[in-house]
PDB file of C-alpha atoms in Angstrom:
ATOM      1  CA  GLY A1429     -45.760 -48.398 -40.959  1.00 41.00           C
ATOM      2  CA  ASP A1430     -47.486 -51.805 -41.222  1.00 44.00           C
ATOM      3  CA  GLY A1431     -46.394 -54.936 -39.346  1.00 40.00           C
ATOM      4  CA  LEU A1432     -43.922 -55.930 -42.051  1.00 38.00           C
ATOM      5  CA  GLY A1433     -42.293 -52.496 -41.847  1.00 68.00           C
ATOM      6  CA  GLU A1434     -41.936 -52.754 -38.078  1.00 79.00           C
ATOM      7  CA  THR A1435     -40.506 -56.265 -38.410  1.00 82.00           C
ATOM      8  CA  GLY A1436     -38.013 -54.983 -40.974  1.00 84.00           C
ATOM      9  CA  VAL A1437     -36.950 -52.134 -38.689  1.00 89.00           C
ATOM     10  CA  LEU A1438     -36.453 -54.532 -35.779  1.00 90.00           C
ATOM     11  CA  ALA A1439     -34.374 -56.870 -37.960  1.00 90.00           C
ATOM     12  CA  LEU A1440     -32.185 -54.011 -39.164  1.00 91.00           C
ATOM     13  CA  LYS A1441     -31.888 -52.660 -35.634  1.00 91.00           C
ATOM     14  CA  GLY A1442     -30.657 -56.078 -34.523  1.00 91.00           C
ATOM     15  CA  ALA A1443     -28.133 -56.179 -37.380  1.00 91.00           C
ATOM     16  CA  LEU A1444     -26.880 -52.749 -36.310  1.00 90.00           C
ATOM     17  CA  GLU A1445     -25.818 -54.284 -32.997  1.00 87.00           C
ATOM     18  CA  THR A1446     -23.879 -57.255 -34.436  1.00 85.00           C
ATOM     19  CA  GLY A1447     -20.105 -57.727 -34.510  1.00 85.00           C
ATOM     20  CA  ASP A1448     -19.944 -57.797 -38.312  1.00 90.00           C
ATOM     21  CA  GLU A1449     -19.058 -54.362 -39.747  1.00 92.00           C
ATOM     22  CA  SER A1450     -20.478 -55.058 -43.207  1.00 93.00           C
ATOM     23  CA  LEU A1451     -23.779 -56.150 -41.633  1.00 94.00           C
ATOM     24  CA  ARG A1452     -23.910 -53.025 -39.456  1.00 94.00           C
ATOM     25  CA  LEU A1453     -23.210 -50.842 -42.476  1.00 93.00           C
ATOM     26  CA  ALA A1454     -25.906 -52.581 -44.525  1.00 93.00           C
ATOM     27  CA  ALA A1455     -28.343 -52.178 -41.613  1.00 93.00           C
ATOM     28  CA  ALA A1456     -27.666 -48.424 -41.338  1.00 91.00           C
ATOM     29  CA  TRP A1457     -28.134 -48.017 -45.095  1.00 90.00           C
ATOM     30  CA  GLY A1458     -31.314 -50.063 -44.973  1.00 91.00           C
ATOM     31  CA  LEU A1459     -32.756 -47.942 -42.177  1.00 91.00           C
ATOM     32  CA  GLU A1460     -31.901 -44.766 -44.127  1.00 88.00           C
ATOM     33  CA  THR A1461     -34.003 -45.943 -47.081  1.00 88.00           C
ATOM     34  CA  ILE A1462     -36.972 -46.558 -44.766  1.00 87.00           C
ATOM     35  CA  GLY A1463     -36.832 -42.914 -43.602  1.00 83.00           C
ATOM     36  CA  ALA A1464     -39.216 -41.673 -40.892  1.00 87.00           C
ATOM     37  CA  GLU A1465     -40.596 -45.169 -40.270  1.00 87.00           C
ATOM     38  CA  ALA A1466     -37.173 -46.185 -38.924  1.00 89.00           C
ATOM     39  CA  SER A1467     -37.683 -44.099 -35.767  1.00 90.00           C
ATOM     40  CA  GLY A1468     -38.010 -47.285 -33.700  1.00 90.00           C
ATOM     41  CA  ALA A1469     -34.284 -47.839 -34.244  1.00 92.00           C
ATOM     42  CA  GLN A1470     -33.324 -44.330 -33.155  1.00 94.00           C
ATOM     43  CA  GLU A1471     -31.615 -45.322 -29.877  1.00 94.00           C
ATOM     44  CA  ALA A1472     -29.524 -47.961 -31.645  1.00 94.00           C
ATOM     45  CA  LEU A1473     -28.588 -45.432 -34.327  1.00 95.00           C
ATOM     46  CA  VAL A1474     -27.518 -42.872 -31.719  1.00 96.00           C
ATOM     47  CA  GLU A1475     -25.410 -45.538 -30.005  1.00 96.00           C
ATOM     48  CA  ALA A1476     -23.809 -46.415 -33.359  1.00 95.00           C
ATOM     49  CA  LEU A1477     -23.226 -42.740 -34.070  1.00 96.00           C
ATOM     50  CA  ARG A1478     -21.432 -42.242 -30.757  1.00 95.00           C
ATOM     51  CA  ALA A1479     -19.514 -45.458 -30.388  1.00 94.00           C
ATOM     52  CA  ASP A1480     -19.230 -47.615 -33.503  1.00 95.00           C
ATOM     53  CA  GLU A1481     -15.583 -48.252 -34.420  1.00 94.00           C
ATOM     54  CA  SER A1482     -16.399 -47.957 -38.146  1.00 95.00           C
ATOM     55  CA  VAL A1483     -16.349 -44.501 -39.729  1.00 96.00           C
ATOM     56  CA  GLY A1484     -18.726 -45.789 -42.417  1.00 94.00           C
ATOM     57  CA  VAL A1485     -21.266 -47.000 -39.863  1.00 95.00           C
ATOM     58  CA  ARG A1486     -21.099 -43.747 -37.870  1.00 96.00           C
ATOM     59  CA  ALA A1487     -21.598 -41.660 -41.033  1.00 96.00           C
ATOM     60  CA  ALA A1488     -24.464 -43.876 -42.204  1.00 94.00           C
ATOM     61  CA  ALA A1489     -26.082 -43.641 -38.749  1.00 95.00           C
ATOM     62  CA  ALA A1490     -25.894 -39.827 -38.928  1.00 96.00           C
ATOM     63  CA  ARG A1491     -27.477 -39.775 -42.400  1.00 95.00           C
ATOM     64  CA  THR A1492     -30.241 -42.118 -41.223  1.00 94.00           C
ATOM     65  CA  LEU A1493     -31.003 -39.938 -38.209  1.00 95.00           C
ATOM     66  CA  GLY A1494     -31.324 -37.007 -40.623  1.00 94.00           C
ATOM     67  CA  ALA A1495     -33.750 -39.025 -42.746  1.00 92.00           C
ATOM     68  CA  LEU A1496     -36.076 -39.479 -39.739  1.00 92.00           C
ATOM     69  CA  GLY A1497     -37.353 -35.916 -40.143  1.00 88.00           C
ATOM     70  CA  ASP A1498     -39.249 -34.519 -37.137  1.00 89.00           C
ATOM     71  CA  ALA A1499     -39.160 -37.944 -35.471  1.00 90.00           C
ATOM     72  CA  GLY A1500     -35.354 -37.552 -35.259  1.00 91.00           C
ATOM     73  CA  ARG A1501     -35.526 -34.563 -32.911  1.00 94.00           C
ATOM     74  CA  PRO A1502     -34.377 -36.599 -29.841  1.00 95.00           C
ATOM     75  CA  ALA A1503     -31.122 -37.369 -31.699  1.00 96.00           C
ATOM     76  CA  VAL A1504     -30.200 -33.682 -32.154  1.00 97.00           C
ATOM     77  CA  PRO A1505     -27.914 -33.484 -29.061  1.00 97.00           C
ATOM     78  CA  ALA A1506     -25.970 -36.551 -30.249  1.00 97.00           C
ATOM     79  CA  LEU A1507     -25.669 -35.071 -33.746  1.00 98.00           C
ATOM     80  CA  PHE A1508     -24.269 -31.836 -32.301  1.00 98.00           C
ATOM     81  CA  GLU A1509     -21.736 -33.866 -30.277  1.00 97.00           C
ATOM     82  CA  THR A1510     -20.756 -35.637 -33.486  1.00 97.00           C
ATOM     83  CA  LEU A1511     -19.708 -32.350 -35.108  1.00 97.00           C
ATOM     84  CA  GLY A1512     -16.600 -32.685 -32.926  1.00 95.00           C
ATOM     85  CA  GLN A1513     -15.692 -36.229 -34.032  1.00 95.00           C
ATOM     86  CA  PRO A1514     -12.256 -36.718 -35.660  1.00 95.00           C
ATOM     87  CA  SER A1515     -13.650 -38.070 -38.952  1.00 96.00           C
ATOM     88  CA  GLU A1516     -14.453 -35.434 -41.572  1.00 97.00           C
ATOM     89  CA  ALA A1517     -16.961 -37.782 -43.248  1.00 97.00           C
ATOM     90  CA  VAL A1518     -18.851 -38.281 -39.980  1.00 97.00           C
ATOM     91  CA  ARG A1519     -18.845 -34.544 -39.188  1.00 98.00           C
ATOM     92  CA  TYR A1520     -20.179 -33.803 -42.671  1.00 97.00           C
ATOM     93  CA  ALA A1521     -22.953 -36.414 -42.319  1.00 97.00           C
ATOM     94  CA  ALA A1522     -23.936 -35.027 -38.898  1.00 98.00           C
ATOM     95  CA  ALA A1523     -24.092 -31.446 -40.212  1.00 97.00           C
ATOM     96  CA  GLN A1524     -26.201 -32.658 -43.153  1.00 96.00           C
ATOM     97  CA  ALA A1525     -28.535 -34.457 -40.737  1.00 96.00           C
ATOM     98  CA  LEU A1526     -28.867 -31.356 -38.550  1.00 97.00           C
ATOM     99  CA  SER A1527     -29.621 -29.239 -41.628  1.00 95.00           C
ATOM    100  CA  ARG A1528     -32.752 -31.372 -42.086  1.00 93.00           C
ATOM    101  CA  GLN A1529     -33.959 -30.660 -38.547  1.00 92.00           C
ATOM    102  CA  LYS A1530     -36.116 -27.795 -37.306  1.00 92.00           C
ATOM    103  CA  LEU A1531     -33.744 -26.277 -34.757  1.00 95.00           C
ATOM    104  CA  GLY A1532     -34.986 -24.044 -31.949  1.00 95.00           C
ATOM    105  CA  ALA A1533     -33.558 -21.241 -29.819  1.00 95.00           C
ATOM    106  CA  ASP A1534     -32.278 -23.863 -27.340  1.00 96.00           C
ATOM    107  CA  ASP A1535     -29.923 -25.081 -30.073  1.00 97.00           C
ATOM    108  CA  ILE A1536     -28.213 -21.697 -30.521  1.00 98.00           C
ATOM    109  CA  PRO A1537     -25.464 -22.416 -27.917  1.00 98.00           C
ATOM    110  CA  HIS A1538     -24.629 -25.674 -29.745  1.00 98.00           C
ATOM    111  CA  LEU A1539     -24.425 -23.779 -33.046  1.00 98.00           C
ATOM    112  CA  VAL A1540     -22.082 -21.237 -31.415  1.00 98.00           C
ATOM    113  CA  VAL A1541     -19.779 -24.106 -30.414  1.00 97.00           C
ATOM    114  CA  ALA A1542     -19.965 -25.532 -33.944  1.00 97.00           C
ATOM    115  CA  LEU A1543     -19.092 -22.100 -35.344  1.00 97.00           C
ATOM    116  CA  GLN A1544     -15.686 -22.432 -33.682  1.00 95.00           C
ATOM    117  CA  SER A1545     -14.916 -25.739 -35.425  1.00 96.00           C
ATOM    118  CA  GLU A1546     -11.801 -26.112 -37.554  1.00 94.00           C
ATOM    119  CA  ASP A1547     -13.992 -27.896 -40.130  1.00 96.00           C
ATOM    120  CA  VAL A1548     -15.038 -25.411 -42.828  1.00 96.00           C
ATOM    121  CA  TYR A1549     -18.287 -27.242 -43.622  1.00 96.00           C
ATOM    122  CA  VAL A1550     -19.336 -27.418 -39.952  1.00 97.00           C
ATOM    123  CA  ARG A1551     -18.525 -23.729 -39.504  1.00 97.00           C
ATOM    124  CA  ALA A1552     -20.497 -22.728 -42.608  1.00 97.00           C
ATOM    125  CA  PHE A1553     -23.474 -24.854 -41.526  1.00 97.00           C
ATOM    126  CA  ALA A1554     -23.471 -23.256 -38.059  1.00 98.00           C
ATOM    127  CA  ALA A1555     -23.245 -19.706 -39.436  1.00 98.00           C
ATOM    128  CA  TRP A1556     -26.073 -20.301 -41.897  1.00 97.00           C
ATOM    129  CA  ARG A1557     -28.408 -21.743 -39.269  1.00 97.00           C
ATOM    130  CA  LEU A1558     -27.583 -18.927 -36.823  1.00 98.00           C
ATOM    131  CA  GLY A1559     -28.485 -16.372 -39.486  1.00 98.00           C
ATOM    132  CA  ASN A1560     -31.866 -18.055 -39.871  1.00 97.00           C
ATOM    133  CA  PHE A1561     -32.670 -17.209 -36.242  1.00 97.00           C
ATOM    134  CA  ARG A1562     -32.387 -13.491 -37.077  1.00 97.00           C
ATOM    135  CA  GLU A1563     -32.664 -11.330 -33.915  1.00 97.00           C
ATOM    136  CA  GLU A1564     -32.938 -14.418 -31.693  1.00 97.00           C
ATOM    137  CA  ALA A1565     -29.260 -15.080 -32.496  1.00 98.00           C
ATOM    138  CA  ARG A1566     -28.080 -11.829 -30.855  1.00 97.00           C
ATOM    139  CA  GLY A1567     -26.006 -13.801 -28.321  1.00 97.00           C
ATOM    140  CA  ALA A1568     -24.049 -15.457 -31.139  1.00 98.00           C
ATOM    141  CA  VAL A1569     -22.980 -12.164 -32.734  1.00 98.00           C
ATOM    142  CA  PRO A1570     -19.580 -11.797 -30.967  1.00 98.00           C
ATOM    143  CA  VAL A1571     -18.540 -15.278 -32.148  1.00 97.00           C
ATOM    144  CA  LEU A1572     -19.846 -14.578 -35.664  1.00 98.00           C
ATOM    145  CA  ALA A1573     -17.821 -11.340 -35.693  1.00 98.00           C
ATOM    146  CA  LEU A1574     -14.683 -13.311 -34.819  1.00 96.00           C
ATOM    147  CA  ALA A1575     -15.513 -15.863 -37.514  1.00 96.00           C
ATOM    148  CA  LEU A1576     -15.441 -13.088 -40.143  1.00 95.00           C
ATOM    149  CA  GLU A1577     -11.648 -13.444 -40.035  1.00 92.00           C
ATOM    150  CA  LYS A1578     -11.811 -16.970 -41.492  1.00 93.00           C
ATOM    151  CA  PRO A1579     -11.287 -16.573 -45.254  1.00 92.00           C
ATOM    152  CA  ASP A1580     -13.090 -19.793 -46.189  1.00 94.00           C
ATOM    153  CA  THR A1581     -16.409 -18.954 -44.487  1.00 95.00           C
ATOM    154  CA  TYR A1582     -16.566 -15.152 -44.398  1.00 95.00           C
ATOM    155  CA  VAL A1583     -19.219 -15.096 -47.168  1.00 97.00           C
ATOM    156  CA  VAL A1584     -21.727 -17.172 -45.189  1.00 97.00           C
ATOM    157  CA  VAL A1585     -20.786 -15.478 -41.878  1.00 98.00           C
ATOM    158  CA  SER A1586     -21.306 -12.025 -43.377  1.00 97.00           C
ATOM    159  CA  ALA A1587     -24.674 -13.129 -44.794  1.00 97.00           C
ATOM    160  CA  ALA A1588     -25.674 -14.487 -41.365  1.00 98.00           C
ATOM    161  CA  LEU A1589     -24.865 -11.164 -39.681  1.00 98.00           C
ATOM    162  CA  ALA A1590     -26.836  -9.341 -42.391  1.00 98.00           C
ATOM    163  CA  ARG A1591     -29.876 -11.554 -41.686  1.00 98.00           C
ATOM    164  CA  ILE A1592     -29.556 -11.001 -37.932  1.00 98.00           C
ATOM    165  CA  GLY A1593     -29.761  -7.304 -38.811  1.00 97.00           C
ATOM    166  CA  PRO A1594     -30.232  -4.701 -36.040  1.00 98.00           C
ATOM    167  CA  ALA A1595     -29.432  -7.307 -33.355  1.00 98.00           C
ATOM    168  CA  ALA A1596     -25.907  -7.663 -34.839  1.00 98.00           C
ATOM    169  CA  GLU A1597     -24.772  -4.277 -33.491  1.00 98.00           C
ATOM    170  CA  GLU A1598     -21.854  -5.865 -31.591  1.00 98.00           C
ATOM    171  CA  ALA A1599     -20.273  -6.825 -34.918  1.00 98.00           C
ATOM    172  CA  VAL A1600     -19.902  -3.196 -36.050  1.00 98.00           C
ATOM    173  CA  PRO A1601     -16.191  -2.823 -35.111  1.00 98.00           C
ATOM    174  CA  ALA A1602     -15.301  -6.041 -36.963  1.00 98.00           C
ATOM    175  CA  LEU A1603     -17.308  -4.924 -39.995  1.00 98.00           C
ATOM    176  CA  VAL A1604     -15.587  -1.536 -40.004  1.00 98.00           C
ATOM    177  CA  SER A1605     -12.254  -3.395 -40.144  1.00 97.00           C
ATOM    178  CA  GLU A1606     -13.604  -5.373 -43.100  1.00 97.00           C
ATOM    179  CA  LEU A1607     -14.199  -2.115 -45.003  1.00 97.00           C
ATOM    180  CA  ALA A1608     -10.399  -1.742 -45.185  1.00 96.00           C
ATOM    181  CA  SER A1609      -9.858  -5.242 -46.623  1.00 96.00           C
ATOM    182  CA  PRO A1610      -7.846  -5.543 -49.842  1.00 97.00           C
ATOM    183  CA  ALA A1611     -10.604  -7.879 -51.137  1.00 96.00           C
ATOM    184  CA  GLU A1612     -13.514  -5.998 -52.708  1.00 96.00           C
ATOM    185  CA  GLY A1613     -15.876  -8.900 -51.894  1.00 96.00           C
ATOM    186  CA  ARG A1614     -15.177  -8.419 -48.222  1.00 97.00           C
ATOM    187  CA  ARG A1615     -15.616  -4.653 -48.476  1.00 98.00           C
ATOM    188  CA  TRP A1616     -19.013  -4.700 -50.197  1.00 98.00           C
ATOM    189  CA  ARG A1617     -20.313  -7.432 -47.889  1.00 98.00           C
ATOM    190  CA  ALA A1618     -19.257  -5.397 -44.861  1.00 98.00           C
ATOM    191  CA  ALA A1619     -21.069  -2.334 -46.217  1.00 98.00           C
ATOM    192  CA  ARG A1620     -24.190  -4.398 -46.951  1.00 98.00           C
ATOM    193  CA  THR A1621     -24.214  -5.835 -43.430  1.00 98.00           C
ATOM    194  CA  LEU A1622     -23.697  -2.443 -41.780  1.00 98.00           C
ATOM    195  CA  GLY A1623     -26.704  -1.209 -43.736  1.00 98.00           C
ATOM    196  CA  ARG A1624     -28.805  -4.129 -42.540  1.00 98.00           C
ATOM    197  CA  ILE A1625     -27.849  -3.323 -38.932  1.00 98.00           C
ATOM    198  CA  GLY A1626     -29.202   0.161 -39.568  1.00 97.00           C
ATOM    199  CA  PRO A1627     -29.164   2.951 -36.937  1.00 97.00           C
ATOM    200  CA  GLY A1628     -27.203   0.726 -34.539  1.00 97.00           C
ATOM    201  CA  ALA A1629     -24.232   0.971 -36.933  1.00 98.00           C
ATOM    202  CA  VAL A1630     -23.870   4.759 -36.528  1.00 97.00           C
ATOM    203  CA  ALA A1631     -20.288   4.276 -35.253  1.00 98.00           C
ATOM    204  CA  ALA A1632     -19.398   3.036 -38.756  1.00 98.00           C
ATOM    205  CA  VAL A1633     -20.414   6.297 -40.474  1.00 98.00           C
ATOM    206  CA  PRO A1634     -16.882   7.826 -40.656  1.00 98.00           C
ATOM    207  CA  ALA A1635     -15.473   4.631 -42.201  1.00 98.00           C
ATOM    208  CA  LEU A1636     -18.423   4.397 -44.622  1.00 98.00           C
ATOM    209  CA  VAL A1637     -17.987   8.039 -45.657  1.00 98.00           C
ATOM    210  CA  GLU A1638     -14.355   7.244 -46.433  1.00 98.00           C
ATOM    211  CA  ALA A1639     -15.475   4.133 -48.338  1.00 98.00           C
ATOM    212  CA  MET A1640     -17.612   6.296 -50.622  1.00 97.00           C
ATOM    213  CA  GLU A1641     -14.271   6.890 -52.382  1.00 97.00           C
ATOM    214  CA  ASP A1642     -13.668   3.155 -52.884  1.00 98.00           C
ATOM    215  CA  PRO A1643     -12.276   2.320 -56.358  1.00 98.00           C
ATOM    216  CA  ASN A1644     -14.939  -0.385 -56.836  1.00 98.00           C
ATOM    217  CA  GLU A1645     -18.415   0.807 -57.874  1.00 97.00           C
ATOM    218  CA  GLY A1646     -20.082  -2.246 -56.255  1.00 97.00           C
ATOM    219  CA  VAL A1647     -18.603  -1.235 -52.914  1.00 98.00           C
ATOM    220  CA  ARG A1648     -19.585   2.426 -53.361  1.00 98.00           C
ATOM    221  CA  LEU A1649     -23.139   1.436 -54.268  1.00 98.00           C
ATOM    222  CA  ARG A1650     -23.584  -0.622 -51.097  1.00 98.00           C
ATOM    223  CA  VAL A1651     -21.908   2.052 -48.986  1.00 98.00           C
ATOM    224  CA  ALA A1652     -24.407   4.613 -50.259  1.00 98.00           C
ATOM    225  CA  ARG A1653     -27.272   2.268 -49.450  1.00 98.00           C
ATOM    226  CA  ALA A1654     -25.853   1.616 -45.968  1.00 98.00           C
ATOM    227  CA  LEU A1655     -25.525   5.330 -45.190  1.00 98.00           C
ATOM    228  CA  GLY A1656     -29.182   5.813 -46.135  1.00 97.00           C
ATOM    229  CA  ARG A1657     -30.271   2.948 -43.892  1.00 97.00           C
ATOM    230  CA  ILE A1658     -28.203   4.020 -40.890  1.00 97.00           C
ATOM    231  CA  GLY A1659     -30.056   7.320 -40.851  1.00 95.00           C
ATOM    232  CA  PRO A1660     -29.585  11.088 -40.596  1.00 93.00           C
ATOM    233  CA  ASP A1661     -26.009  12.288 -40.104  1.00 92.00           C
ATOM    234  CA  PRO A1662     -24.455  15.470 -41.576  1.00 93.00           C
ATOM    235  CA  ARG A1663     -21.341  13.502 -42.612  1.00 94.00           C
ATOM    236  CA  SER A1664     -23.479  10.986 -44.505  1.00 96.00           C
ATOM    237  CA  ALA A1665     -25.487  13.676 -46.260  1.00 96.00           C
ATOM    238  CA  ALA A1666     -22.366  15.457 -47.524  1.00 96.00           C
ATOM    239  CA  ALA A1667     -20.778  12.219 -48.814  1.00 97.00           C
ATOM    240  CA  LEU A1668     -24.004  11.135 -50.502  1.00 97.00           C
ATOM    241  CA  GLN A1669     -24.443  14.557 -52.104  1.00 97.00           C
ATOM    242  CA  ARG A1670     -20.974  14.198 -53.643  1.00 97.00           C
ATOM    243  CA  ALA A1671     -21.853  10.642 -54.763  1.00 98.00           C
ATOM    244  CA  THR A1672     -24.788  11.929 -56.862  1.00 97.00           C
ATOM    245  CA  GLY A1673     -22.030  12.917 -59.292  1.00 97.00           C
ATOM    246  CA  ASP A1674     -20.354   9.493 -59.193  1.00 98.00           C
ATOM    247  CA  PRO A1675     -19.068   8.143 -62.556  1.00 97.00           C
ATOM    248  CA  ASP A1676     -21.311   5.065 -62.089  1.00 98.00           C
ATOM    249  CA  ALA A1677     -25.043   5.492 -62.758  1.00 98.00           C
ATOM    250  CA  GLY A1678     -25.964   2.817 -60.184  1.00 98.00           C
ATOM    251  CA  VAL A1679     -24.016   4.607 -57.462  1.00 98.00           C
ATOM    252  CA  GLN A1680     -25.663   7.915 -58.432  1.00 98.00           C
ATOM    253  CA  ARG A1681     -29.101   6.321 -58.127  1.00 98.00           C
ATOM    254  CA  GLU A1682     -28.329   4.736 -54.727  1.00 98.00           C
ATOM    255  CA  ALA A1683     -26.931   8.034 -53.451  1.00 98.00           C
ATOM    256  CA  ARG A1684     -30.105   9.901 -54.461  1.00 98.00           C
ATOM    257  CA  GLU A1685     -32.331   7.240 -52.875  1.00 97.00           C
ATOM    258  CA  ALA A1686     -30.231   7.308 -49.695  1.00 97.00           C
ATOM    259  CA  LEU A1687     -30.506  11.101 -49.499  1.00 97.00           C
ATOM    260  CA  ASP A1688     -34.292  10.772 -49.828  1.00 96.00           C
ATOM    261  CA  ARG A1689     -34.250   8.381 -46.861  1.00 94.00           C
ATOM    262  CA  LEU A1690     -32.231  10.823 -44.762  1.00 91.00           C
ATOM    263  CA  HIS A1691     -34.730  13.643 -45.216  1.00 85.00           C
TER     264      HIS A1691
END
């Protein structure tokens, strides 16, 4: 920014390093409102994030680092570290800040660690960002498959595996287990994800054929679609042929389309 902006940043940076908590908090808030132009205070913000005794100051520092945009990239390692801090408010602020960053393949191992957090928000953030890497996130698939067991994040984890698609082949056994869940939401999401994996999910065909008899039409519909996407298999063809007479018109349609794909 102009000279006045730089002077303001320096003044706020200085206040961030004082012994007065209310001053430090005000400084962090002030820097957040400046946004990207506050990058000159980045080192002081990272120090506050890591070491300030005040939860409020640490959370405000995390939010400010998020507000720096691309200029905040050097703070990414510190923000990942912060996902393990004891304060829920600070963890939340750090995850929010990281969600505003363009993460690269080098960040995948940090996201895998975050995926194992006890904090539901941190875990959901990590799963979502891993899904965005699609096939590049292949190495994270075993941990994502384990995370399917967590009831509070299985929706976002399942969606991440679906976006990773064919590279998520290692999750097939876990997804097959999900097909037997008492929760229909888990069953249809498992079928959807197996379909997105495609031919690599051929080991799931027997379980999917069985799931064509599921009492829920939404599950049956996605099972039919999955069988079509996984590819030619005599067991699939027979189950889909039967499903063309399903009581639900949507399931009938999906079964016909899946049969067309198999031929």
